[in-house]
Short mmCIF file of C-alpha atoms in Angstrom, two decimals:
data_model
loop_
_atom_site.label_atom_id
_atom_site.label_comp_id
_atom_site.label_asym_id
_atom_site.label_seq_id
_atom_site.Cartn_x
_atom_site.Cartn_y
_atom_site.Cartn_z
CA MET A 1 -37.06 -61.33 -13.62
CA SER A 2 -35.99 -63.32 -10.61
CA LEU A 3 -37.00 -66.92 -10.02
CA ASP A 4 -40.13 -65.77 -8.18
CA ASN A 5 -41.10 -63.49 -11.11
CA ARG A 6 -40.07 -60.28 -9.36
CA PRO A 7 -38.38 -57.64 -11.51
CA VAL A 8 -34.63 -57.27 -11.12
CA TYR A 9 -32.65 -54.11 -11.77
CA THR A 10 -28.89 -53.61 -11.60
CA GLY A 11 -26.61 -50.62 -11.71
CA GLY A 12 -23.68 -48.84 -10.19
CA CYS A 13 -21.18 -46.05 -10.43
CA GLN A 14 -19.16 -45.06 -13.48
CA CYS A 15 -15.91 -46.69 -12.33
CA GLY A 16 -17.50 -50.00 -11.25
CA ALA A 17 -16.27 -49.88 -7.65
CA VAL A 18 -19.89 -49.86 -6.39
CA ARG A 19 -22.63 -52.04 -7.88
CA PHE A 20 -26.18 -52.75 -6.74
CA ARG A 21 -29.07 -55.10 -7.43
CA VAL A 22 -32.72 -54.29 -6.74
CA GLU A 23 -35.25 -57.12 -6.67
CA GLY A 24 -38.91 -56.17 -6.65
CA ALA A 25 -41.05 -53.33 -7.89
CA LEU A 26 -39.58 -49.86 -7.89
CA GLY A 27 -41.49 -47.06 -6.19
CA ASP A 28 -42.08 -43.47 -7.19
CA ALA A 29 -39.68 -41.97 -9.72
CA SER A 30 -39.16 -38.23 -9.65
CA VAL A 31 -36.80 -35.38 -10.32
CA CYS A 32 -35.91 -33.06 -7.48
CA HIS A 33 -34.96 -29.46 -8.20
CA CYS A 34 -34.16 -28.47 -4.59
CA ARG A 35 -30.81 -26.79 -4.06
CA MET A 36 -29.52 -29.69 -1.98
CA CYS A 37 -30.17 -32.15 -4.83
CA GLN A 38 -28.63 -29.75 -7.35
CA LYS A 39 -25.44 -29.61 -5.31
CA ALA A 40 -25.41 -33.35 -4.52
CA SER A 41 -25.65 -34.22 -8.22
CA GLY A 42 -23.70 -31.27 -9.61
CA ASN A 43 -26.57 -30.86 -12.03
CA PHE A 44 -29.80 -28.99 -12.78
CA TYR A 45 -31.83 -31.56 -10.82
CA LEU A 46 -31.52 -35.09 -9.45
CA PRO A 47 -33.65 -37.92 -10.91
CA LEU A 48 -34.36 -40.52 -8.19
CA VAL A 49 -36.45 -43.66 -7.82
CA SER A 50 -37.59 -45.13 -4.52
CA VAL A 51 -36.58 -48.70 -3.75
CA ARG A 52 -38.70 -48.82 -0.58
CA GLY A 53 -40.42 -52.21 -0.52
CA ALA A 54 -37.89 -53.81 -2.89
CA GLY A 55 -34.76 -55.67 -1.93
CA LEU A 56 -31.59 -53.59 -2.34
CA ASP A 57 -28.25 -55.40 -2.22
CA TRP A 58 -24.84 -53.84 -2.71
CA THR A 59 -23.10 -56.45 -4.86
CA ARG A 60 -19.70 -54.75 -5.09
CA SER A 61 -18.66 -52.51 -2.22
CA GLU A 62 -21.03 -49.88 -0.76
CA PRO A 63 -21.33 -46.16 -1.24
CA LYS A 64 -19.60 -43.72 1.04
CA ARG A 65 -22.18 -41.48 2.69
CA PHE A 66 -22.38 -37.77 3.41
CA ARG A 67 -24.93 -36.41 5.89
CA SER A 68 -26.34 -33.54 3.84
CA SER A 69 -28.93 -32.59 6.45
CA ASN A 70 -30.38 -33.76 9.74
CA ALA A 71 -32.87 -35.82 7.71
CA ALA A 72 -30.83 -37.45 4.94
CA LEU A 73 -27.65 -39.16 3.86
CA ARG A 74 -26.33 -38.99 0.31
CA GLY A 75 -24.47 -42.04 -0.96
CA PHE A 76 -21.77 -41.80 -3.60
CA CYS A 77 -18.81 -43.78 -4.92
CA ALA A 78 -15.69 -42.88 -2.96
CA GLU A 79 -13.53 -43.72 -6.01
CA CYS A 80 -15.21 -41.79 -8.84
CA GLY A 81 -17.78 -39.59 -7.07
CA THR A 82 -20.89 -40.86 -8.85
CA PRO A 83 -24.00 -39.84 -6.85
CA LEU A 84 -25.95 -43.01 -5.98
CA THR A 85 -28.44 -42.62 -3.09
CA PHE A 86 -30.74 -40.38 -1.14
CA GLU A 87 -31.36 -42.08 2.21
CA ALA A 88 -33.99 -40.81 4.66
CA THR A 89 -36.08 -42.30 7.44
CA ASP A 90 -38.79 -43.33 4.96
CA GLY A 91 -36.42 -45.32 2.75
CA VAL A 92 -33.76 -45.23 0.08
CA ALA A 93 -33.93 -43.75 -3.40
CA LEU A 94 -31.37 -44.47 -6.09
CA ALA A 95 -30.14 -42.15 -8.84
CA ILE A 96 -32.00 -43.19 -11.98
CA ALA A 97 -28.99 -42.69 -14.28
CA ALA A 98 -26.95 -45.11 -12.13
CA PHE A 99 -29.15 -48.01 -13.28
CA ASP A 100 -27.87 -50.14 -16.16
CA HIS A 101 -31.10 -49.38 -18.07
CA PRO A 102 -32.24 -45.91 -16.96
CA GLU A 103 -34.51 -45.67 -19.99
CA GLU A 104 -36.86 -48.11 -18.20
CA ILE A 105 -37.47 -45.71 -15.29
CA ALA A 106 -39.46 -42.61 -16.22
CA PRO A 107 -40.02 -39.89 -13.62
CA THR A 108 -43.67 -39.14 -12.91
CA THR A 109 -43.39 -36.02 -10.74
CA GLN A 110 -41.12 -33.11 -9.81
CA TRP A 111 -40.18 -31.91 -6.33
CA GLY A 112 -38.54 -28.72 -5.10
CA VAL A 113 -39.79 -26.71 -8.05
CA GLU A 114 -39.28 -23.48 -6.09
CA ALA A 115 -35.54 -23.90 -6.80
CA LYS A 116 -35.92 -24.99 -10.43
CA LEU A 117 -33.34 -23.21 -12.56
CA PRO A 118 -35.13 -20.82 -14.93
CA TYR A 119 -33.82 -22.39 -18.16
CA VAL A 120 -34.49 -26.06 -17.37
CA ASP A 121 -37.92 -26.10 -19.03
CA HIS A 122 -36.33 -24.91 -22.29
CA VAL A 123 -33.36 -27.29 -22.58
CA HIS A 124 -35.31 -29.48 -25.01
CA GLU A 125 -35.61 -26.46 -27.34
CA LEU A 126 -31.83 -26.16 -27.77
CA PRO A 127 -30.30 -27.40 -31.03
CA GLY A 128 -29.22 -31.02 -30.76
CA GLU A 129 -26.38 -32.87 -32.45
CA GLU A 130 -25.03 -36.40 -32.24
CA THR A 131 -21.63 -36.73 -30.59
CA MET A 132 -19.73 -37.44 -33.82
CA ALA A 133 -21.26 -34.36 -35.48
CA ASP A 134 -18.61 -32.25 -33.72
CA VAL A 135 -16.20 -32.38 -36.66
CA SER A 136 -13.45 -30.53 -34.80
CA SER A 137 -13.44 -33.30 -32.16
CA ALA A 138 -14.13 -36.25 -34.47
CA SER A 139 -10.54 -37.55 -34.52
CA TYR A 140 -10.32 -37.26 -30.74
CA LEU A 141 -13.65 -39.06 -30.34
CA ALA A 142 -12.78 -41.78 -32.86
CA ASP A 143 -9.78 -42.81 -30.72
CA LEU A 144 -11.56 -42.45 -27.38
CA VAL A 145 -11.40 -45.49 -25.09
CA SER A 146 -13.90 -45.47 -22.23
CA TYR A 147 -12.75 -46.72 -18.84
CA GLN A 148 -16.26 -46.51 -17.45
CA HIS A 149 -17.88 -49.68 -16.19
CA PRO A 150 -20.22 -51.25 -18.79
CA ASP A 151 -23.97 -51.28 -18.18
CA HIS A 152 -24.02 -54.85 -16.88
CA ASP A 153 -22.53 -56.85 -14.03
CA THR A 154 -18.97 -58.09 -14.43
CA GLU A 155 -17.00 -60.77 -12.59
CA GLN A 156 -14.26 -58.28 -11.75
CA TRP A 157 -13.60 -54.63 -12.37
CA PRO A 158 -11.46 -52.98 -13.51
CA PRO A 159 -10.15 -55.41 -16.07
CA GLU A 160 -6.55 -56.44 -15.46
CA GLU A 161 -5.32 -54.81 -18.64
CA ARG A 162 -6.26 -51.41 -20.00
CA SER A 163 -4.83 -49.92 -23.15
#
């Protein structure tokens, strides 16, 4: 919470070159299945939350933008490619997974369902395993060092030394 008791949310891209802070209540959270959102995210759908009415500040750099249509810009990190924004005349929406705590933002509706991929509704039925359950990759995973930005603000990024 901010000093005036407004909620505060932070987030950014995977490399840390772009960071944001949202102060105030978030708007509608949704997933969009339209083909444009599929391509913009490189995924089955794009989870977004509106920040219209809240204060959005870019605290480290700003996204590069691509005009994906006559009605919208898509913001992304120019360094690592993380999708960050959908920007239209009615406001800005941020990618939910780009927030430091995406588990706090649950979508409440779906858009563009005419383009929904036919298997999306059944993904939850697939067998699930924890990452370290892949025994053939366990040694590789045990030595893995992530260079992704942590899920919190940092004074500087990247750190001066990386192993």
